[in-house]
Short mmCIF file of C-alpha atoms and ligand atoms in Angstrom, two decimals:
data_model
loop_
_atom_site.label_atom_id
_atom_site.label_comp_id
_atom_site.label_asym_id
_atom_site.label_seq_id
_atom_site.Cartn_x
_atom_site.Cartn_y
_atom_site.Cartn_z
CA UNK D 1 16.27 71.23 126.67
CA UNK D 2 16.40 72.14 123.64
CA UNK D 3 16.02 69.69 120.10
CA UNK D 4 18.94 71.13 119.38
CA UNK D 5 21.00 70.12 122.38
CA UNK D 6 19.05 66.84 122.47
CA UNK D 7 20.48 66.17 118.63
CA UNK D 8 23.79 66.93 119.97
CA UNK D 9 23.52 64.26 123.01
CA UNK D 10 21.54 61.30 121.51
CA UNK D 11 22.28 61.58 117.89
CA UNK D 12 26.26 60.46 116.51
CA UNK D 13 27.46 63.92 115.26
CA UNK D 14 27.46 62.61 111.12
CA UNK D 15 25.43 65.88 110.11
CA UNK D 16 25.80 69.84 110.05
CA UNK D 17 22.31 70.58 110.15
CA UNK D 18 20.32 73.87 109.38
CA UNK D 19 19.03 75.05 112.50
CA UNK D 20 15.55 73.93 111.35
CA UNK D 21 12.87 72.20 112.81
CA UNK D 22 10.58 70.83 110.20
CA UNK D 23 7.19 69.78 110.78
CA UNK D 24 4.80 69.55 108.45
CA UNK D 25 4.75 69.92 104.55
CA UNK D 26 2.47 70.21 101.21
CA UNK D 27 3.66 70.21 97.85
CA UNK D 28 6.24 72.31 97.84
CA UNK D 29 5.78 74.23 101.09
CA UNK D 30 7.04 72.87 104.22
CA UNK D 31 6.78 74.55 107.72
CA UNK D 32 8.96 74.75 110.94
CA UNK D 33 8.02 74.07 114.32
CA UNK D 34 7.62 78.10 114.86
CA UNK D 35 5.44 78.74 111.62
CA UNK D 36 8.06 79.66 109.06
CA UNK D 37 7.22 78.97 105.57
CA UNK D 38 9.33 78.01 103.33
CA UNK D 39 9.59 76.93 99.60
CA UNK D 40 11.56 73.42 98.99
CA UNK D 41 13.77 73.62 96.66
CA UNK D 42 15.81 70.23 97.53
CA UNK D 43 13.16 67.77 97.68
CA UNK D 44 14.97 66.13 100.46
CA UNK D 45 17.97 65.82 98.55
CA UNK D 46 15.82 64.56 95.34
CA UNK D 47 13.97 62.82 96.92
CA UNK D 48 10.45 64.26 97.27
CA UNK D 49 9.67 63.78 93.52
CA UNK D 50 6.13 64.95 94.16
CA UNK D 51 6.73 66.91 96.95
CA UNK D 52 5.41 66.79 100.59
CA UNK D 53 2.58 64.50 101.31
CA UNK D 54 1.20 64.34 97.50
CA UNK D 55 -2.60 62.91 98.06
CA UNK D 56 -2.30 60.18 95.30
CA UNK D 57 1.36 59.20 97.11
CA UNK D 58 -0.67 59.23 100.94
CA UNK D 59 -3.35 56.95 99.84
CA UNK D 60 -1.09 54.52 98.25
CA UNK D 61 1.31 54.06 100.87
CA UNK D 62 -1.31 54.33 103.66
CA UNK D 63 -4.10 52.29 101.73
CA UNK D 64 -0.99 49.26 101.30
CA UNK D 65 0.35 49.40 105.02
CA UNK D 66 -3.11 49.12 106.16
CA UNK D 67 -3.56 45.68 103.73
CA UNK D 68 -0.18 44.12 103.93
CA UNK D 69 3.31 45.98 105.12
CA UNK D 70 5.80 43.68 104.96
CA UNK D 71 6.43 40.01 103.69
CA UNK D 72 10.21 39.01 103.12
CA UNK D 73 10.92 38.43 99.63
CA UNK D 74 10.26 34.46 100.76
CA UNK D 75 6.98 35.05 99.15
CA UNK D 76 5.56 36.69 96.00
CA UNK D 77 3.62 40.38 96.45
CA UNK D 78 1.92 42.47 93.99
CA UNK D 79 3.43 45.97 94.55
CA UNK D 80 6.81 44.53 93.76
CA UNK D 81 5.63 42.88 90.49
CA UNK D 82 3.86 45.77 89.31
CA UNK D 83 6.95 48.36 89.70
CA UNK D 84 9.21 45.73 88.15
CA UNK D 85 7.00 45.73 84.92
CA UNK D 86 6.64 49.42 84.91
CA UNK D 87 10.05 50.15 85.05
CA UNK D 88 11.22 47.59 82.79
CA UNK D 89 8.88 48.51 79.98
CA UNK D 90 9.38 52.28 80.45
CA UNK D 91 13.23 51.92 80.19
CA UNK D 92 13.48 48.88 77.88
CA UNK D 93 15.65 47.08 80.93
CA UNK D 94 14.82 43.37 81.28
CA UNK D 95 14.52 43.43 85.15
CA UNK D 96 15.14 44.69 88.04
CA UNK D 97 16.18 44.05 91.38
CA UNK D 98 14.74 46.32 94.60
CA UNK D 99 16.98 47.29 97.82
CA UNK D 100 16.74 50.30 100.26
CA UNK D 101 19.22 52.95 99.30
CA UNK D 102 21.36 54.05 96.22
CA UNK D 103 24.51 52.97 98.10
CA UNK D 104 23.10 49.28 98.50
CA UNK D 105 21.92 49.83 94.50
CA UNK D 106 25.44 50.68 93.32
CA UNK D 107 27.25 47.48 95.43
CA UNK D 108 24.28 45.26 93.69
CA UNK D 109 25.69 46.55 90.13
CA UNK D 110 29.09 45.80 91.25
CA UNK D 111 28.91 42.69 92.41
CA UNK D 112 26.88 41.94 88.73
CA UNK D 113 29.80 43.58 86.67
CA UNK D 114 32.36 41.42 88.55
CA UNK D 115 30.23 38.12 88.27
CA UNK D 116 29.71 38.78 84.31
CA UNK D 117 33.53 38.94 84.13
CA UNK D 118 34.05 35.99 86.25
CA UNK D 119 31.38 33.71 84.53
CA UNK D 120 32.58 34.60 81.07
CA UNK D 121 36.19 35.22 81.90
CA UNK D 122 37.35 33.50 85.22
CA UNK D 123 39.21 35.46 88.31
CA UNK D 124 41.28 38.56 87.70
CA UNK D 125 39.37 40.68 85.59
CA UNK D 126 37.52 42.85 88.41
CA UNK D 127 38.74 46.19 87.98
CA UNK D 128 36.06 48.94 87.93
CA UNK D 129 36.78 52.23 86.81
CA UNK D 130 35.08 55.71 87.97
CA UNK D 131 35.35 59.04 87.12
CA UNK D 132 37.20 61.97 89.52
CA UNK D 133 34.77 64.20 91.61
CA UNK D 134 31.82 61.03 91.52
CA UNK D 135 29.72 59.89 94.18
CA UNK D 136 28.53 56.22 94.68
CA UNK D 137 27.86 56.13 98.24
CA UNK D 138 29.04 55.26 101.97
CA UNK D 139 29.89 51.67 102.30
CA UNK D 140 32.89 50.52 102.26
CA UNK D 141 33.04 49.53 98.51
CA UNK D 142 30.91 52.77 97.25
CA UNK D 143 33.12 54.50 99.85
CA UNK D 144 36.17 53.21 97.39
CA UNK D 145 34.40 53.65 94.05
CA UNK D 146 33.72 57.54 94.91
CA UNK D 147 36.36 59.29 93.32
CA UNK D 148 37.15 61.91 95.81
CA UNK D 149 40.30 61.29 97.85
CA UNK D 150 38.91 62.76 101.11
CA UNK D 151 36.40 59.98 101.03
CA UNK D 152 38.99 57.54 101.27
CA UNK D 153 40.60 58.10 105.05
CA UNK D 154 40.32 56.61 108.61
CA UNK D 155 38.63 53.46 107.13
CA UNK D 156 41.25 51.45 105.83
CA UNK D 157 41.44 49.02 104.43
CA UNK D 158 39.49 50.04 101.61
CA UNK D 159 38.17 47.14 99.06
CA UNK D 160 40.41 46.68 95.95
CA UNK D 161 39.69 46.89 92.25
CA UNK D 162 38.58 50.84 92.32
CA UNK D 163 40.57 53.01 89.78
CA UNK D 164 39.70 56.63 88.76
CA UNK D 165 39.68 58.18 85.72
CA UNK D 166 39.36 62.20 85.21
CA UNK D 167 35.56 63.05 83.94
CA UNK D 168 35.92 63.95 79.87
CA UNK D 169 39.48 62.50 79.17
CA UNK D 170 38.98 59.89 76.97
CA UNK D 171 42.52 59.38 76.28
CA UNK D 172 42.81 58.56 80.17
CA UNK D 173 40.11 56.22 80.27
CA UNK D 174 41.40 53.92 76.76
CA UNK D 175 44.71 53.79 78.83
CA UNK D 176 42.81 52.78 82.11
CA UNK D 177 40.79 49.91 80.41
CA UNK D 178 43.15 47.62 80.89
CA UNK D 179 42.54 43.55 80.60
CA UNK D 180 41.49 44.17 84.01
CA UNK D 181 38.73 46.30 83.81
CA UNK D 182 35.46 44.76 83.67
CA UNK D 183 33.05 48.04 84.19
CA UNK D 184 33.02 51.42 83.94
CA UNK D 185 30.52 53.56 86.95
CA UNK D 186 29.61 57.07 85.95
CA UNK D 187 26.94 59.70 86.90
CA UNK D 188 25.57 61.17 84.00
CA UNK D 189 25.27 64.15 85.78
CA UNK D 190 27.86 64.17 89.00
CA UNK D 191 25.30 65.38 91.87
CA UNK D 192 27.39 65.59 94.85
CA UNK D 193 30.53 66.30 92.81
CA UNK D 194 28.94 70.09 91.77
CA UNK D 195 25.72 69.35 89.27
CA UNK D 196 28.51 68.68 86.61
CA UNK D 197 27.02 67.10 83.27
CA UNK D 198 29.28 64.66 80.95
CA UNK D 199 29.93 65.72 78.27
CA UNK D 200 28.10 64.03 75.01
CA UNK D 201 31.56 62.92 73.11
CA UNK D 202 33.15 61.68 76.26
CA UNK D 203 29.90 59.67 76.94
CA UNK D 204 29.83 58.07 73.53
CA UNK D 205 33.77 57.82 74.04
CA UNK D 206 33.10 55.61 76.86
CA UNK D 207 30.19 53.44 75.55
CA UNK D 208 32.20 52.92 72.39
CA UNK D 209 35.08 52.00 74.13
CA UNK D 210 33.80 49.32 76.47
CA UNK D 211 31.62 48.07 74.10
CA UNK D 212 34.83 47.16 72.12
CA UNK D 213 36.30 45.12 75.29
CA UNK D 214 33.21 43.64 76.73
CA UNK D 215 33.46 45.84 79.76
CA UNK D 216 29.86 47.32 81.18
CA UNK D 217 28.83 50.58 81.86
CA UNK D 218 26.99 50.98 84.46
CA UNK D 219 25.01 54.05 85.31
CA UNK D 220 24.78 55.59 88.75
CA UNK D 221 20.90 57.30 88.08
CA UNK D 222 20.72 57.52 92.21
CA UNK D 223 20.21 61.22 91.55
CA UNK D 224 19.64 62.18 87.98
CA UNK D 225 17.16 59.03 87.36
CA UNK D 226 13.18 58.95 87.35
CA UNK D 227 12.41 61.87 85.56
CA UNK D 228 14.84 64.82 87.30
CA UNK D 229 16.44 65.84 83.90
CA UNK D 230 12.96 66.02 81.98
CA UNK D 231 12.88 62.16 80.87
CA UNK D 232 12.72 59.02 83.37
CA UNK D 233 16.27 58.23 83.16
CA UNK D 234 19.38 60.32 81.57
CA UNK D 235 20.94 57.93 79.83
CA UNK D 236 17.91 58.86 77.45
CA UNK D 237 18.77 62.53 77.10
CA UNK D 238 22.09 61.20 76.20
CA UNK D 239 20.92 58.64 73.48
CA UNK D 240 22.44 55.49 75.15
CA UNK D 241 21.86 52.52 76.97
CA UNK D 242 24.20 51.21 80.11
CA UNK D 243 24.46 47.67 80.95
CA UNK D 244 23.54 48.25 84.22
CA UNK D 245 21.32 51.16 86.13
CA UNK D 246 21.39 52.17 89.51
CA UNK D 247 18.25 54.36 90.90
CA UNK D 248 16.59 55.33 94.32
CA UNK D 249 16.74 59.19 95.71
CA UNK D 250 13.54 60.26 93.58
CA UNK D 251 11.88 56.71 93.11
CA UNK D 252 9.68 56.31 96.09
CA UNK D 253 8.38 59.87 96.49
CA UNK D 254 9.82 59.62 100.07
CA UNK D 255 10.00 56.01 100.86
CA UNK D 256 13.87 54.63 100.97
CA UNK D 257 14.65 52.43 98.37
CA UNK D 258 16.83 51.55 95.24
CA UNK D 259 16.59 49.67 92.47
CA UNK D 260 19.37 48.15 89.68
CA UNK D 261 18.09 47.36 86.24
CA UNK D 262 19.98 45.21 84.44
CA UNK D 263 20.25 44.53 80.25
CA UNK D 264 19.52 40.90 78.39
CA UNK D 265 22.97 40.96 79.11
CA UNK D 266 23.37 41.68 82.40
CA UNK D 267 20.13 40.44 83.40
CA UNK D 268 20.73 36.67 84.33
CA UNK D 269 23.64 37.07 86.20
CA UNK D 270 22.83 36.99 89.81
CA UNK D 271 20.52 34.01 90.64
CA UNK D 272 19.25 32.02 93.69
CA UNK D 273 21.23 32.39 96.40
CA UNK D 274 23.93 35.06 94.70
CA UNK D 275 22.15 38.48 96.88
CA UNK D 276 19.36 39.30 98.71
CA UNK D 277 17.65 41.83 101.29
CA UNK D 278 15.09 41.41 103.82
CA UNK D 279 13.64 44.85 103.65
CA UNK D 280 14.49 45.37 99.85
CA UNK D 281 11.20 45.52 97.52
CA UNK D 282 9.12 45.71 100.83
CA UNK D 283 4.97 46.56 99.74
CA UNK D 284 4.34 49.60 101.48
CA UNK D 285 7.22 51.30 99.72
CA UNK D 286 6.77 49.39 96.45
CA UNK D 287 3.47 51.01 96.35
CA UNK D 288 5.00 54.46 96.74
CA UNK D 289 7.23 53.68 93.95
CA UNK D 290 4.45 52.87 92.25
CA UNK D 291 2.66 55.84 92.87
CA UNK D 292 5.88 57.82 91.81
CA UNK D 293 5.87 56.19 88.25
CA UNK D 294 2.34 56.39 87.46
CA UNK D 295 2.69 59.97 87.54
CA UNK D 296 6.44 60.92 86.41
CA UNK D 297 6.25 58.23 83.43
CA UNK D 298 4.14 60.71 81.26
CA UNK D 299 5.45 62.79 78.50
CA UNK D 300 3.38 65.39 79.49
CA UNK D 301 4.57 65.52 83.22
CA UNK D 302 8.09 64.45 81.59
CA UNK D 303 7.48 67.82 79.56
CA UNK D 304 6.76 69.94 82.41
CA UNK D 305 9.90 69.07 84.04
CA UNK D 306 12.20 70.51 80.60
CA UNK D 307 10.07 73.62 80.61
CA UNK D 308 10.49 74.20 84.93
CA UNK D 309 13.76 73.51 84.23
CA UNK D 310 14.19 75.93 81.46
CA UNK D 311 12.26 78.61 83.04
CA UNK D 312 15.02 78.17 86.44
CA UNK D 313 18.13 78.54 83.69
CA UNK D 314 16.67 81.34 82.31
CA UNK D 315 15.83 82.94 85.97
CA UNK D 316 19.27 82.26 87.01
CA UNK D 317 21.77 82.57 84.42
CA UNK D 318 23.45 86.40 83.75
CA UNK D 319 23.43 86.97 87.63
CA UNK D 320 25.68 89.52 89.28
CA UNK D 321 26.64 86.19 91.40
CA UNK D 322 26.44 83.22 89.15
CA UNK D 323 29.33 82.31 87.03
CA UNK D 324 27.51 79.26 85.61
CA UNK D 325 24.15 77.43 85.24
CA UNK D 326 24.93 73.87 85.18
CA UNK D 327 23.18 70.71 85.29
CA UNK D 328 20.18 69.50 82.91
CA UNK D 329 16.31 69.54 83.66
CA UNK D 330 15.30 70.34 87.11
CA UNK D 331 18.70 69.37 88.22
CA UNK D 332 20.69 72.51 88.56
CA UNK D 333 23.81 74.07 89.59
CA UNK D 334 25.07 77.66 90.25
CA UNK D 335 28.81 78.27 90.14
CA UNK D 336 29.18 81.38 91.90
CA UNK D 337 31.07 84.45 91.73
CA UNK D 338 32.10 86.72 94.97
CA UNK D 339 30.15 84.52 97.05
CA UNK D 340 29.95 81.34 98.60
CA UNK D 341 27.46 78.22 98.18
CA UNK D 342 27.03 78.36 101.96
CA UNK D 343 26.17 82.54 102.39
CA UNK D 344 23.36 82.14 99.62
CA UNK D 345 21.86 79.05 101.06
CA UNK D 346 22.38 81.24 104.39
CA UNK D 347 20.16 83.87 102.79
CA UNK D 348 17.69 81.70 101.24
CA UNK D 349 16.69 80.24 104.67
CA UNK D 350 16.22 83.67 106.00
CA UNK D 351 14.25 84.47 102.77
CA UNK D 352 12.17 81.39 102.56
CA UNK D 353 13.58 79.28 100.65
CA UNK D 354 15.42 76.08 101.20
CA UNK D 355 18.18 75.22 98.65
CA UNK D 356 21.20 72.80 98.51
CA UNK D 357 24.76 73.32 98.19
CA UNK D 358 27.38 70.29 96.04
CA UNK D 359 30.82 71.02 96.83
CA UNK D 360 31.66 74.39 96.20
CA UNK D 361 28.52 75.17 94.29
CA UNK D 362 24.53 76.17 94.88
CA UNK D 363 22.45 73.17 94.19
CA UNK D 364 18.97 72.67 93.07
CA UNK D 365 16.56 70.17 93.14
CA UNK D 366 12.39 71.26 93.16
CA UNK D 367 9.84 68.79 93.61
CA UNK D 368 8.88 67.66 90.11
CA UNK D 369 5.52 68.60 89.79
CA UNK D 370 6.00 72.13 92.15
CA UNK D 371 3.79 74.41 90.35
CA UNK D 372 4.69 77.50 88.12
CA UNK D 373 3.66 80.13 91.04
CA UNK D 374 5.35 78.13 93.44
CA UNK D 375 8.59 78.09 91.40
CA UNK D 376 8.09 81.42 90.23
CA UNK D 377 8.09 83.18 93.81
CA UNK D 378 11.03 81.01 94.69
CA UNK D 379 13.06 82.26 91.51
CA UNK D 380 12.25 85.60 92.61
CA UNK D 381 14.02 84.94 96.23
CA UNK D 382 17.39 83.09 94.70
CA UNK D 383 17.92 85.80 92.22
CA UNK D 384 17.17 88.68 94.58
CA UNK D 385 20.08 86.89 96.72
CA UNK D 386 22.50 85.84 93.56
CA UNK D 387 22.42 89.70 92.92
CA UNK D 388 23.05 91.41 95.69
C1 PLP Z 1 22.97 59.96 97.02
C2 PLP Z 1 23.76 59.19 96.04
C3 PLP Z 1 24.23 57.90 96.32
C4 PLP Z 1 24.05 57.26 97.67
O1 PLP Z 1 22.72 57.02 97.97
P1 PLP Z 1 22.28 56.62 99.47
O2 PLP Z 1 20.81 56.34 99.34
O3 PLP Z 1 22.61 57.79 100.33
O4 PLP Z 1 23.06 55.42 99.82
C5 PLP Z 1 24.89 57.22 95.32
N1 PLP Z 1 25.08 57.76 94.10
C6 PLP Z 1 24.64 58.99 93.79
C7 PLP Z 1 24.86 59.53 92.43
C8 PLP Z 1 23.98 59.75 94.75
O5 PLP Z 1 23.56 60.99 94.46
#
């Protein structure tokens, strides 16, 4: 039978799948299992930050599972070190602690905001406020934290402690931070909620505020962190510094993982015993994240990304189809016009190109380092399809 029909019978039905078979990939090509070609313009959903197979990325991870794949963080290993430092001193963080998904990242910040509050301030103060239309993940708590009502079904009970707060409102969110409220969660950038940027006054609105009450922010970089929106993490394009950040999609090139970095203030918090993982910080993906930062923590690469992300607004914007470029860097969202999200990703398949949709809206997310030519061709395809 077919893959198709074997999905169907061995696989639990969680995913509407293209009907693609993908087999192999370079850079920012990637082929199906009947020779199509097509460009990749979703990096696996950000993840891919240098692409398909990058040769630097290859011999890392190979040259480290061949040495030494896995340990248990019971003992000390050098890949885990090294990204530690690297990320700490490129994002002036004081350290950092390594899981295996941005879901298992945002319940480590979490369970750090609601320890601060309890060391410093006893039981009670646990409330944890996030914005409408966000996205922190699939367990049960991130399920809760998401603010998107039809995330919150069939599962009940949900955890407590979650309240929402519509994205911009300031007013809304002084009235939410209650004596309660010990963080605030937001996505600089809401990915799955449309490629819908903060904007700059309700970000300093919110840092202001908290900072006032003692109650963290914490930034959910899952998506917009490691260099997507032209610098390694977006609370730099915004000029300010969470308590608490939360990365993984684009940090190991490919590899699953997450990571939380955590202030002076934040930063002694958890100690022995407090969490843990036994995969989390593991060597052979360590050393992909390592590979990852050697390359995307360069103002030159960091550069590129502003300019490839420039030259896609520019491509894009004016139309027939698109309403609205949205989105900063090479993270970028079409609001359409007299289409759907769905038809032109429809199109783009037939046409070569693979692109993503967020809610009601186009979404895209290149490789990093795809090259001009690469990019260029693919620009071609979308707006060929955005004006027909
Ligand atoms: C994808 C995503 C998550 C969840 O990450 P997983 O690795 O799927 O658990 C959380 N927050 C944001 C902003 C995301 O984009």
């Amino acid at each position: 039978m077919s893959i198709f029909q074997d999905d169907k019978d061995y696989i639990i039905g969680t995913y509407k799948r293209f009907p693609l078979v993908l087999v192999k990939g370079n850079g920012a090509e990637v082929y199906d299992d009947k020779g199509g070609r097509y460009i990749d313009l979703t990096s696996g959903i950000g993840v891919n930050s240098l692409g398909f197979c990058d040769a630097g990325w290859v011999s890392a991870v190979s040259g480290q599972a061949a040495v030494l794949q896995h340990t248990s963080n019971l003992y000390y290993t050098l890949p885990q070190i090294e990204a530690a430092k690297t990320l700490t001193t490129a994002t002036g963080y004081k350290k950092a602690f390594f899981c295996n998904s941005g879901a298992e990242a945002n319940e480590c910040a979490i369970k750090i905001a609601r320890k601060y509050s309890f060391d410093k301030y006893g039981r009670g103060r646990h409330k944890i406020i996030t914005l409408t239309d966000s996205f922190h993940g699939r367990t049960m708590t991130t399920l809760t934290a998401t603010g998107q009502e039809v995330f919150h079904n069939f599962f009940f009970p949900f955890a407590e402690g979650f309240e929402y707060c519509p994205a911009g409102d300031a007013a809304a969110l002084e009235k939410a931070l209650t004596d309660d409220t010990c963080a605030v969660m937001l996505e600089f950038v809401q990915g799955e909620g449309g490629v819908k940027e903060l904007d700059r006054a309700f970000v300093d609105a919110v840092f202001e505020l908290c900072g006032k009450k003692d109650v963290l922010v914490i930034a959910d970089e899952v998506q917009s962190g490691v260099g997507r929106t032209g610098r390694l993490l977006t609370s730099q394009v915004f000029g300010v510094k969470p308590d608490i950040t939360t990365l993984a999609k684009g940090l190991g090139g490919g590899l699953p993982v997450g990571a939380v970095l955590v202030s002076e203030k934040t930063a002694d918090v958890l100690g022995y015993s407090h969490h843990g993982t036994t995969f989390g910080g593991n060597p052979v993906v360590m050393a992909g994240v390592n590979a990852v930062l050697e390359r995307v923590n360069d103002d030159a690469f960091l550069a590129a990304v502003r300019e490839k992300g420039d030259y896609m607004r520019e491509r894009l914007s004016g139309r027939r189809h698109v309403e609205e470029v949205t989105g900063i860097g090479m993270m970028v969202g079409l609001k359409l016009k007299d289409a759907t999200a769905a038809e032109v990703v429809a199109k783009g398949i037939e046409k070569g190109v693979l692109m993503l949709t967020a809610k009601d809206r186009v979404r895209l997310l290149p490789p990093l380092n795809i090259d001009m030519k690469l990019l260029a061709e693919a620009m071609d395809v979308a707006a060929a399809i955005l004006d027909e």
